[in-house]
Coordinates of C-alpha atoms in Angstrom, one line a residue:
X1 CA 70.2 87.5 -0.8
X2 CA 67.2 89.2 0.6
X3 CA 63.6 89.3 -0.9
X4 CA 64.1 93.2 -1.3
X5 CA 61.5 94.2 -3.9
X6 CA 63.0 95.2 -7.2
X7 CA 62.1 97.7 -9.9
X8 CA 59.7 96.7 -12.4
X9 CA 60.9 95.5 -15.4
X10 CA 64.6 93.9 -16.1
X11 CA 66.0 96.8 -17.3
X12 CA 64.4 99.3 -14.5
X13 CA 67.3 100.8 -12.2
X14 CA 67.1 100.0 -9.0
X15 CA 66.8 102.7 -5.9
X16 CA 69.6 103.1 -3.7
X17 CA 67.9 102.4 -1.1
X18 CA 66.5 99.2 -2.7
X19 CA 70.1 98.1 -3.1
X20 CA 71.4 99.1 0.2
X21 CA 68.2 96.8 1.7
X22 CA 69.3 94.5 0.2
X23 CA 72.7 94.3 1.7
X24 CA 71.6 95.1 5.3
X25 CA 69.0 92.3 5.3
X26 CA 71.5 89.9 4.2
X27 CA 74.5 90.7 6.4
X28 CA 74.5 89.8 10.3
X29 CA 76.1 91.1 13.0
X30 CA 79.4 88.2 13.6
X31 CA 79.5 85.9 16.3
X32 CA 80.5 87.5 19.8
X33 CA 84.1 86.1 21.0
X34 CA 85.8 86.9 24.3
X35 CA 89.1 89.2 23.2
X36 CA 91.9 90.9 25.4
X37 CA 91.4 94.1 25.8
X38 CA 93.4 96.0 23.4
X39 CA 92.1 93.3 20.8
X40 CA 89.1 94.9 21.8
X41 CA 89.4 98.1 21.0
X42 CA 86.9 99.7 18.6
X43 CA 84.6 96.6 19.2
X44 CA 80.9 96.7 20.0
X45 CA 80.0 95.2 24.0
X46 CA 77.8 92.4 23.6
X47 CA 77.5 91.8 27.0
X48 CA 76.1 94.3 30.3
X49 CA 79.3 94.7 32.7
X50 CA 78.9 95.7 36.5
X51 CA 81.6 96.7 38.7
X52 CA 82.5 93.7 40.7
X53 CA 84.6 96.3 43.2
X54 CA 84.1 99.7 44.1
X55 CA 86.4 102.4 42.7
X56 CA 88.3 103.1 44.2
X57 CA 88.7 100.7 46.7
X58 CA 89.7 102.8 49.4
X59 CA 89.8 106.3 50.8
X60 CA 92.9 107.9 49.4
X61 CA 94.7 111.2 48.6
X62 CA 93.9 113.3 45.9
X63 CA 96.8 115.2 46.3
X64 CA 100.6 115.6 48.0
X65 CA 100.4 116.7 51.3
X66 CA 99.7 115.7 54.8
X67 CA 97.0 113.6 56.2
X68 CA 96.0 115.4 59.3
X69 CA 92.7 115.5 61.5
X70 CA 90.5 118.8 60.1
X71 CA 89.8 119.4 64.0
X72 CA 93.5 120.0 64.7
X73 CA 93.4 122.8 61.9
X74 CA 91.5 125.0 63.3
X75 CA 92.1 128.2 63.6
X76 CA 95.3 128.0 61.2
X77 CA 96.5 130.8 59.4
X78 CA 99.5 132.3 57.7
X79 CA 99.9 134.5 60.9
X80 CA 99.0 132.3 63.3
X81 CA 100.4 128.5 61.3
X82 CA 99.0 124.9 63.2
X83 CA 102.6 123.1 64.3
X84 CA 102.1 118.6 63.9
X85 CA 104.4 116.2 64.6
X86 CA 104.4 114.3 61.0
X87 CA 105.0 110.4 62.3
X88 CA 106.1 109.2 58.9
X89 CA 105.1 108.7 55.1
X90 CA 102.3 107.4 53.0
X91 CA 103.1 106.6 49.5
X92 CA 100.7 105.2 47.0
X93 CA 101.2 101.1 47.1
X94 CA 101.5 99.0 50.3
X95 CA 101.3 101.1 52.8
X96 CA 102.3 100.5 56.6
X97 CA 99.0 101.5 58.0
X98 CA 100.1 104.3 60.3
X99 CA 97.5 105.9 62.6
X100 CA 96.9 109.5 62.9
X101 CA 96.3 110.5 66.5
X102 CA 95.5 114.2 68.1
X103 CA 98.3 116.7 67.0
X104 CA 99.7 114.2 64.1
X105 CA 100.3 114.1 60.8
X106 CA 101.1 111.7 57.9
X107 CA 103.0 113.1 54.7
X108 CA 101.0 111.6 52.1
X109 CA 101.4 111.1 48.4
X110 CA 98.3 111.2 45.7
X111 CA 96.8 107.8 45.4
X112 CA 97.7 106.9 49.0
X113 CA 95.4 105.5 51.2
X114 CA 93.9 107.4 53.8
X115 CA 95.3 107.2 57.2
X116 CA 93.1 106.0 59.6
X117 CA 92.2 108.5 62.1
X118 CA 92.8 111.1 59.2
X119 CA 90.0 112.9 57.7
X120 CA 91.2 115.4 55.7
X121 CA 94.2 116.4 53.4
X122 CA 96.2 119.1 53.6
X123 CA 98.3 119.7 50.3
X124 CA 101.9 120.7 50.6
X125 CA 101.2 124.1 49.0
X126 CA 99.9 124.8 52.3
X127 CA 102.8 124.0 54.7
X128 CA 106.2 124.6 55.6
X129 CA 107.1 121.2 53.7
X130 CA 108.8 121.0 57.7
X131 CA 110.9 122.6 56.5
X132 CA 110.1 125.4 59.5
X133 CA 110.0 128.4 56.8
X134 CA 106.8 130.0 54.9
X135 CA 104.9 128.0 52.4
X136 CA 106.9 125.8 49.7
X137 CA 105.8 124.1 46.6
X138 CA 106.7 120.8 46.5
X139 CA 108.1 118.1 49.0
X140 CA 111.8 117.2 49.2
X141 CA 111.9 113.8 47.6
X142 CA 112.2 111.1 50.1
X143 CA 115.7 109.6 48.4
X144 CA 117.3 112.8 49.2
X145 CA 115.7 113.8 52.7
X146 CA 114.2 111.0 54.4
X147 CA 114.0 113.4 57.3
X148 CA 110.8 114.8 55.6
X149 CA 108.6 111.7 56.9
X150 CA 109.4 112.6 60.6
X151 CA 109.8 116.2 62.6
X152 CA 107.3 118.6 62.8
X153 CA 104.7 120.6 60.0
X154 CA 103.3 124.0 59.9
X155 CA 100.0 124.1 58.3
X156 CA 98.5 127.6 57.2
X157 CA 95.4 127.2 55.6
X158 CA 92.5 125.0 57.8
X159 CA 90.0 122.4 55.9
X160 CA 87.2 121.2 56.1
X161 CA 86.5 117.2 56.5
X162 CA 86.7 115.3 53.3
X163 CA 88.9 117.8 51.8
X164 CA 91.3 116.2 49.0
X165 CA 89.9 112.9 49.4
X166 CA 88.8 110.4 47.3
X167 CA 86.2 108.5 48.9
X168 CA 86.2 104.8 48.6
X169 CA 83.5 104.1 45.8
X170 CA 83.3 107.9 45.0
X171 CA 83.8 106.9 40.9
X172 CA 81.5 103.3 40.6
X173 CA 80.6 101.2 43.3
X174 CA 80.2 97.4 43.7
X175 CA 77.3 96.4 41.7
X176 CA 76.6 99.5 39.3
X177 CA 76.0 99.2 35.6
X178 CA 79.9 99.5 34.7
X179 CA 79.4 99.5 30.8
X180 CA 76.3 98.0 28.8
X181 CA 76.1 96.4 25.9
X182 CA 76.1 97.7 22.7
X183 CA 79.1 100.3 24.0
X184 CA 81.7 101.0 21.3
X185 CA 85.4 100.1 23.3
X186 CA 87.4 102.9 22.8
X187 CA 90.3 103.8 25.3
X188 CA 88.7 105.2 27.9
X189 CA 86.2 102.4 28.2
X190 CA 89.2 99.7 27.9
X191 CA 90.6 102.2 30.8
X192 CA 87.2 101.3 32.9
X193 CA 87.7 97.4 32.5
X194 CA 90.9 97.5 33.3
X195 CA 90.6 99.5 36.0
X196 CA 87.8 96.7 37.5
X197 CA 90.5 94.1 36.9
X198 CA 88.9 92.5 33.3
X199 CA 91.5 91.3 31.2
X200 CA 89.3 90.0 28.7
X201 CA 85.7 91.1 27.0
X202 CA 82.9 90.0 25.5
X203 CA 82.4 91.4 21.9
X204 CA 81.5 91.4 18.4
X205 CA 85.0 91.0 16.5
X206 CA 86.1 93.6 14.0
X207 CA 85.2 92.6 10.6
X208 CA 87.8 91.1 7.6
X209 CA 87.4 92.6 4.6
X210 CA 89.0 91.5 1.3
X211 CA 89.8 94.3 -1.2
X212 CA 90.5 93.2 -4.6
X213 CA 90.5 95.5 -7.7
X214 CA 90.6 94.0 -11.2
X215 CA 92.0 94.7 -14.4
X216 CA 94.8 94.0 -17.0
X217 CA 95.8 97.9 -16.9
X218 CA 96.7 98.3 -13.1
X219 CA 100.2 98.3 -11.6
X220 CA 101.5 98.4 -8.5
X221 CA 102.2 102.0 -7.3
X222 CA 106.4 102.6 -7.7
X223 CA 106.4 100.7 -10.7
X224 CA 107.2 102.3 -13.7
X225 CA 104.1 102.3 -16.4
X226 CA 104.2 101.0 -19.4
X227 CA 101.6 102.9 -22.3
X228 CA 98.3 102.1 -21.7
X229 CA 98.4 101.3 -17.8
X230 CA 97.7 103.3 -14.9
X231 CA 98.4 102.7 -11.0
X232 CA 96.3 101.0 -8.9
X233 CA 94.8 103.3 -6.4
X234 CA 91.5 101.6 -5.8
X235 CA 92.7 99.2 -3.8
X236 CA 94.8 101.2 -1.8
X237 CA 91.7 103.1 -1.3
X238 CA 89.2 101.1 -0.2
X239 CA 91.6 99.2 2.1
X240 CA 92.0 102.3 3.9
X241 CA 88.2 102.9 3.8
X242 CA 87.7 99.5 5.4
X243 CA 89.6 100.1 8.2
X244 CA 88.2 103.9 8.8
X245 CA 84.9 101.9 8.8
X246 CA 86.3 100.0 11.6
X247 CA 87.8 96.6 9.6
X248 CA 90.7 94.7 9.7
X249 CA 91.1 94.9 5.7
X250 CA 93.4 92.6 3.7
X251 CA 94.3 94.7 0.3
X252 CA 94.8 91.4 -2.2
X253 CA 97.4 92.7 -5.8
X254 CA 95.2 94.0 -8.6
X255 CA 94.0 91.1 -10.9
X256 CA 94.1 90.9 -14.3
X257 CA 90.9 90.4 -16.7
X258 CA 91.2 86.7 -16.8
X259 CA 87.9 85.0 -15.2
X260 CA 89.4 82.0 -13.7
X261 CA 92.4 83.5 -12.0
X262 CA 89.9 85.9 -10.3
X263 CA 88.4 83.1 -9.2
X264 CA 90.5 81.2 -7.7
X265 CA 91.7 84.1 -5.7
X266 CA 88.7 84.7 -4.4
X267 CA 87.9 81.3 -3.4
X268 CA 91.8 81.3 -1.5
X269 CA 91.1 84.4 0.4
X270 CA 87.1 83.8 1.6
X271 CA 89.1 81.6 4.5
X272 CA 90.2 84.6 5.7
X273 CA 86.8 87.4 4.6
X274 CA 83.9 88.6 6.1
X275 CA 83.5 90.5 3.8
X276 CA 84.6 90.4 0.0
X277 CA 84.9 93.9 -1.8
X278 CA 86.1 94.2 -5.6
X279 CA 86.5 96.9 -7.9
X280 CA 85.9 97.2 -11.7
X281 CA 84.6 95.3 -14.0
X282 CA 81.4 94.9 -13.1
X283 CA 79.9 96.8 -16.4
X284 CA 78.6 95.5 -19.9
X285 CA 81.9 95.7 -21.6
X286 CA 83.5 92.9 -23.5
X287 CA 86.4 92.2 -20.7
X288 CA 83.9 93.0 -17.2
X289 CA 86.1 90.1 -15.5
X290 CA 84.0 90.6 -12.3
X291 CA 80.6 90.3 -13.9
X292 CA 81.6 87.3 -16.2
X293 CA 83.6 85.4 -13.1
X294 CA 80.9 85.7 -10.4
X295 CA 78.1 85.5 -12.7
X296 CA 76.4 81.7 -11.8
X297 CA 79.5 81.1 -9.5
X298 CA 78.2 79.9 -5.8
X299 CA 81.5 79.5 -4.6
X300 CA 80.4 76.1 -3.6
X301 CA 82.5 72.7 -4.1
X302 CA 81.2 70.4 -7.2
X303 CA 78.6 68.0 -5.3
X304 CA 77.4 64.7 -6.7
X305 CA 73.9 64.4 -6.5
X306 CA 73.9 61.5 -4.4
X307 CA 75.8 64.1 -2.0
X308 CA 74.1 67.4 -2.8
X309 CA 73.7 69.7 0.1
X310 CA 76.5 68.3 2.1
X311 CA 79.2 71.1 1.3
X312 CA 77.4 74.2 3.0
X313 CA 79.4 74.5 5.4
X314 CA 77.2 73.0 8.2
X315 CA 79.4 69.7 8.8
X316 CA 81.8 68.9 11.0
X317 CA 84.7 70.6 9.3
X318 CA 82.8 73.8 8.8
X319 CA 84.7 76.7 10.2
X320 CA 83.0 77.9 13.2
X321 CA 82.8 81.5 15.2
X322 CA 83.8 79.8 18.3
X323 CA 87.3 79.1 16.4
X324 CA 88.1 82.7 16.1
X325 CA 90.3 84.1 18.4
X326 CA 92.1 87.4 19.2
X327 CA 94.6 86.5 16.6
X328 CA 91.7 86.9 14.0
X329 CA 91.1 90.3 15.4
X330 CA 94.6 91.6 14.2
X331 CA 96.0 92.3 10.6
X332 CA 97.2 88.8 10.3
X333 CA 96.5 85.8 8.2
X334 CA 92.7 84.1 9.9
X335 CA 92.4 80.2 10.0
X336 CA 89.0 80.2 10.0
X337 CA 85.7 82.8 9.0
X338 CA 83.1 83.4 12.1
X339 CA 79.5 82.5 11.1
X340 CA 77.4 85.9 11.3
X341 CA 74.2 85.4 13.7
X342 CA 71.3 83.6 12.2
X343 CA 71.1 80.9 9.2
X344 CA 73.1 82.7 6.7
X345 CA 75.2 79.7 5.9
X346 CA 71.5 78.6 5.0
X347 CA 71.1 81.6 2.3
X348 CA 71.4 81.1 -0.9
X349 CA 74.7 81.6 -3.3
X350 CA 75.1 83.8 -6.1
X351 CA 76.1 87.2 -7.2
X352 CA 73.2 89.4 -9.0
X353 CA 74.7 92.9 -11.2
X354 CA 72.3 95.4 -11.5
X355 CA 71.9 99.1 -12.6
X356 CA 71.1 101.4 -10.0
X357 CA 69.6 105.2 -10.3
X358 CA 72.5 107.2 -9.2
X359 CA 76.0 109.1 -10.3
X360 CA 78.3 107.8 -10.0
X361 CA 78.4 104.2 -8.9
X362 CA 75.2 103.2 -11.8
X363 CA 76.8 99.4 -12.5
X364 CA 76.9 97.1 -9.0
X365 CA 77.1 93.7 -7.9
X366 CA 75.7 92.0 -4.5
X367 CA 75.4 88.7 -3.7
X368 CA 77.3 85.6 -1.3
X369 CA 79.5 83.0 -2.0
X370 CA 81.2 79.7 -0.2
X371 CA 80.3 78.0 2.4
X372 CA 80.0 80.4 4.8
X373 CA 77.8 82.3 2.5
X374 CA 80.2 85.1 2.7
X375 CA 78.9 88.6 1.2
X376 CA 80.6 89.7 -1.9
X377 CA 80.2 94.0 -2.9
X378 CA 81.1 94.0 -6.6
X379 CA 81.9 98.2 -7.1
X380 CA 82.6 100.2 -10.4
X381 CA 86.5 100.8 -11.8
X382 CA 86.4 104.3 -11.7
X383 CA 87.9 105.9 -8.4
X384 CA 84.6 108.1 -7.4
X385 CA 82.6 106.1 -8.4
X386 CA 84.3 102.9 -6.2
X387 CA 84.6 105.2 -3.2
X388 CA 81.2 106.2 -3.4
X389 CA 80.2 103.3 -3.7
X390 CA 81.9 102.4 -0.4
X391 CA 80.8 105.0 1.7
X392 CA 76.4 104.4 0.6
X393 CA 77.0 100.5 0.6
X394 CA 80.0 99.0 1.8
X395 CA 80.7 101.0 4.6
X396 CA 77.3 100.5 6.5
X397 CA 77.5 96.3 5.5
X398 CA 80.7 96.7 7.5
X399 CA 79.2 98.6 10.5
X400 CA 76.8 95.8 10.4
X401 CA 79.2 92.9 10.7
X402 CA 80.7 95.1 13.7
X403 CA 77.4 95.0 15.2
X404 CA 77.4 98.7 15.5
X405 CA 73.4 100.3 14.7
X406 CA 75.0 103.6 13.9
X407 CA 75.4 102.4 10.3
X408 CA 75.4 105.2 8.1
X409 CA 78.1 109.0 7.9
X410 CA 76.1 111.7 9.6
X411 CA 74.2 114.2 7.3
X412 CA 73.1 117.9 7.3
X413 CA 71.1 120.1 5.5
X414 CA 73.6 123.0 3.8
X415 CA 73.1 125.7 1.5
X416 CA 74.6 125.5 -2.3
X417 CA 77.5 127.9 -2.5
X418 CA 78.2 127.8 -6.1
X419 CA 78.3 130.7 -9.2
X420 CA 75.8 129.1 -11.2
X421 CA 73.3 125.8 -10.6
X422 CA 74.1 122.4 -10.4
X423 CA 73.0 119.9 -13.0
X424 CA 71.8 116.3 -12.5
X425 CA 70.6 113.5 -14.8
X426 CA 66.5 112.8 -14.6
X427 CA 65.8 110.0 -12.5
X428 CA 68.9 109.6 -11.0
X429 CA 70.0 110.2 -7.6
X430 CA 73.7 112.3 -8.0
X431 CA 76.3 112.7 -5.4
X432 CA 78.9 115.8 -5.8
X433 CA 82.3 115.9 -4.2
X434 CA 81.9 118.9 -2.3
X435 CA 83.8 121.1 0.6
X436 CA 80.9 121.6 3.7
X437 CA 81.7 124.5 6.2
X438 CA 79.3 127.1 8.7
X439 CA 76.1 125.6 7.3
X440 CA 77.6 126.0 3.1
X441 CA 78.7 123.3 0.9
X442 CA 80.6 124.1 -2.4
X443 CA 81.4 121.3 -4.7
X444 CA 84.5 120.4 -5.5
X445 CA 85.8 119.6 -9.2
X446 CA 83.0 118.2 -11.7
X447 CA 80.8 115.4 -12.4
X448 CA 83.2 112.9 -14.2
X449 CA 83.7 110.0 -12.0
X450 CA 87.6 109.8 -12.8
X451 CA 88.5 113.3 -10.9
X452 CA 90.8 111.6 -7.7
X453 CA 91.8 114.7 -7.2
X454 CA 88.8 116.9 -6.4
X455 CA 87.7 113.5 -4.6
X456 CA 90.9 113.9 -2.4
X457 CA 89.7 117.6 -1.7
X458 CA 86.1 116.7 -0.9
X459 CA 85.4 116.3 2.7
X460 CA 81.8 115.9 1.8
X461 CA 78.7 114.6 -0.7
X462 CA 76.0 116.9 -1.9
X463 CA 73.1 114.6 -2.9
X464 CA 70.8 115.6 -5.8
X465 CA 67.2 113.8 -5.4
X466 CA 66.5 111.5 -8.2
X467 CA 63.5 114.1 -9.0
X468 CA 65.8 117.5 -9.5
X469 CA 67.6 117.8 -12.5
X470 CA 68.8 121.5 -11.5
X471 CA 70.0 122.8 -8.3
X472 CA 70.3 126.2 -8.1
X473 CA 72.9 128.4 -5.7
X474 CA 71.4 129.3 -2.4
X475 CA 69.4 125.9 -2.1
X476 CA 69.0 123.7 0.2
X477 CA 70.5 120.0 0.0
X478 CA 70.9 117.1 2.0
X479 CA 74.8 116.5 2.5
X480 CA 76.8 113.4 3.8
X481 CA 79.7 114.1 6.1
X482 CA 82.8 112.1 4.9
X483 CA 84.9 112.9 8.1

């Protein structure tokens, strides 16, 4: 973990902030590994890409029409029509390369290259289709009147050269800055590389994330519950928040409150986690599994002290970035866990649980574990507080591994729309469910950090400063946008 200064005094609270520093100067950006594109997608460039060939390569049609010399045209009119003698086709492909001499034309199709000789395009909206009547709206297709590609055209309209064509090198040319690193992939940027004939790219891969929430009373959702239980919903939760956040997220079955079982599952699924989130447990009660299992736990194999030091993961069997490929970067089992940039294998192991100074979410639990010194966010049982949790903490750790430096959800300043003033507890910093809307946010259900259901009508946070214990309606507040 990070130096991050702490609060004074063991039993201080710590900051948010202090807490989320500590997180971000821990986590690293993963290894960069070349992916196909589509295994790309969402990933962050982590190398500059010129365009190794213009686009397009060639002068070609931007419409369906005829490929005519603008200097025949003139003159033209729907009174007084220009008559060519069309010499055959051009359809987008291989193309036979015909010529367009004085008085000719080529019926051309969009994407077609330009005819040499040809300097213009003339779309069929503008001709007889040679079909030696007024104007028409589309061709004849070739299958059924082959005739079409030879005869003669009447053209009404002139143009000017250039007209409907797409100049070679008229979108990027040979040598231009294509994409530069740092660039998020999304589809129309793995539309550019393909279009410059990549395949593959050079990025940051999306991040694995292990969700595992604990506790003796959760059952799977569609079973039936026995008195006392309840359904997990964390988990399903904060999977799905992981991969909003950009993760490939592995949701793990809820564990019950037995130390060593959680444990051992942990240690089994750090082959396949950058990333290791839990829920619950992480409290003073009697049966906090997650505080008593990770408390003093490196993750670390026994060593002897003759051999002390040897199991950190730097030796020859030590999973290494370079092993990751494009399978790792889809919802599928990982054989190995990329090394984040710098010496974090180097860091050392450990889980601390603190208190921090805000509602919901007070209880948490940093640290890293294994070899790979892999980070572990311990978050509160209760639902709000969990997802909180997530969105100030997790979510940004995850950004991080991405390599995005957009980290955080975007916030606004919005005026308090409720009927009477919002309370908070002194010295702690509160977030509200809330509704945000044309400048107004209006919370949403109460304070209790069990309400799913005003969390699953929330679409936003109104943050109370550590320093207010009172908001009042009409106010001004700092609000994080959830989506």
């Amino acid at each position: 973990m990070s130096t991050t200064t702490q609060p004074q005094g063991p039993e201080a609270p710590w900051p948010v902030t202090a807490h989320l520093d500590d997180i971000l100067a821990t986590v690293r950006p993963l290894e960069p590994i070349e992916l196909q594109l589509l295994d790309a997608q969402g990933c962050v460039l982590v190398e500059d890409v010129t365009v190794p060939l213009s686009l397009p390569p060639f002068a070609n049609s931007s419409m369906d029409g005829y490929a005519v010399r603008a200097a025949d045209l003139a003159g033209a009119g729907e009174d007084a029509p220009v008559t060519l003698k069309v010499v055959g086709d051009a359809a987008a492909g291989p193309s036979p390369g015909l010529p367009v001499a004085e008085g000719e034309a080529v019926r051309i199709m969009t994407g077609a290259p330009l005819p040499e000789g040809a300097d213009t395009v003339v779309p069929v909206e503008w001709t007889d289709g040679g079909l030696g009547a007024g104007p028409v709206d589309r061709m004849t297709p070739h299958s059924t009147a082959p005739e079409g590609a030879s005869g003669t055209v009447r053209v009404f309209r002139s143009a000017e050269p250039g007209a409907h064509v797409r100049e070679a090198g008229s979108d990027v040319r040979e040598g231009d800055l294509a994409l530069a690193a740092g660039t998020v992939l999304g589809p129309p940027q793995l539309g550019l590389l393909a279009a410059l004939g990549r395949d593959t790219v050079r990025v940051r891969p999306r991040p694995r994330v292990v969700v595992l929430a604990t506790g003796s009373e959760l059952v799977q959702p569609g079973e039936s519950l026995a008195p006392g239980q309840i359904h997990d919903s964390n988990s399903f939760a904060l999977t799905a928040a992981a991969r909003d956040a950009g993760a490939i997220a592995f949701r793990v079955g809820a564990i019950g409150d037995d130390a060593e079982t959680l444990r051992a599952t942990i240690e089994d699924q750090l082959i396949r986690a950058d990333l290791v989130v839990t829920s619950g447990g992480v409290s003073v009660g009697a049966y906090d599994v997650v505080k008593e299992a990770l408390t003093g736990w490196t993750g670390l194999p026994e060593t002897t002290a003759e051999g002390e030091g040897e199991d950190v993961g730097t030796g020859e069997d030590a999973p290494a970035a370079q092993n990751r490929t494009a399978a790792d970067n889809v919802p599928a089992a990982a054989e190995s866990v990329p090394a984040a940039e710098g010496a974090r294998a180097e860091a050392p192991r450990g889980v601390a649980f603190r208190k921090l100074a805000m509602q919901p979410g007070k209880p948490q639990g940093f640290g890293t574990i294994g070899r790979d010194a892999t980070p572990v966010l311990a978050l509160p049982g209760n639902p709000v507080s969990a997802y909180v949790s997530f969105e100030l903490f997790v979510r940004p750790a995850i950004r991080a591994l991405a390599g995005f430096t957009d980290l955080h959800r975007p916030t606004v300043r919005a005026v308090v729309d409720a009927p009477k003033a919002l309370t908070s507890p002194a010295g702690r910093r509160q977030y509200l469910r809330a509704r945000h809307a044309d400048g107004r946010v209006t919370p949403v259900g109460g304070s209790s950090s069990h309400l799913v259901g005003a969390l699953a009508r929330a679409d936003a946070l109104l943050v109370v400063p550590e320093e207010r214990t009172s908001v009042e309606p009409g106010e001004e507040v700092e609000v994080v946008l959830l989506g």
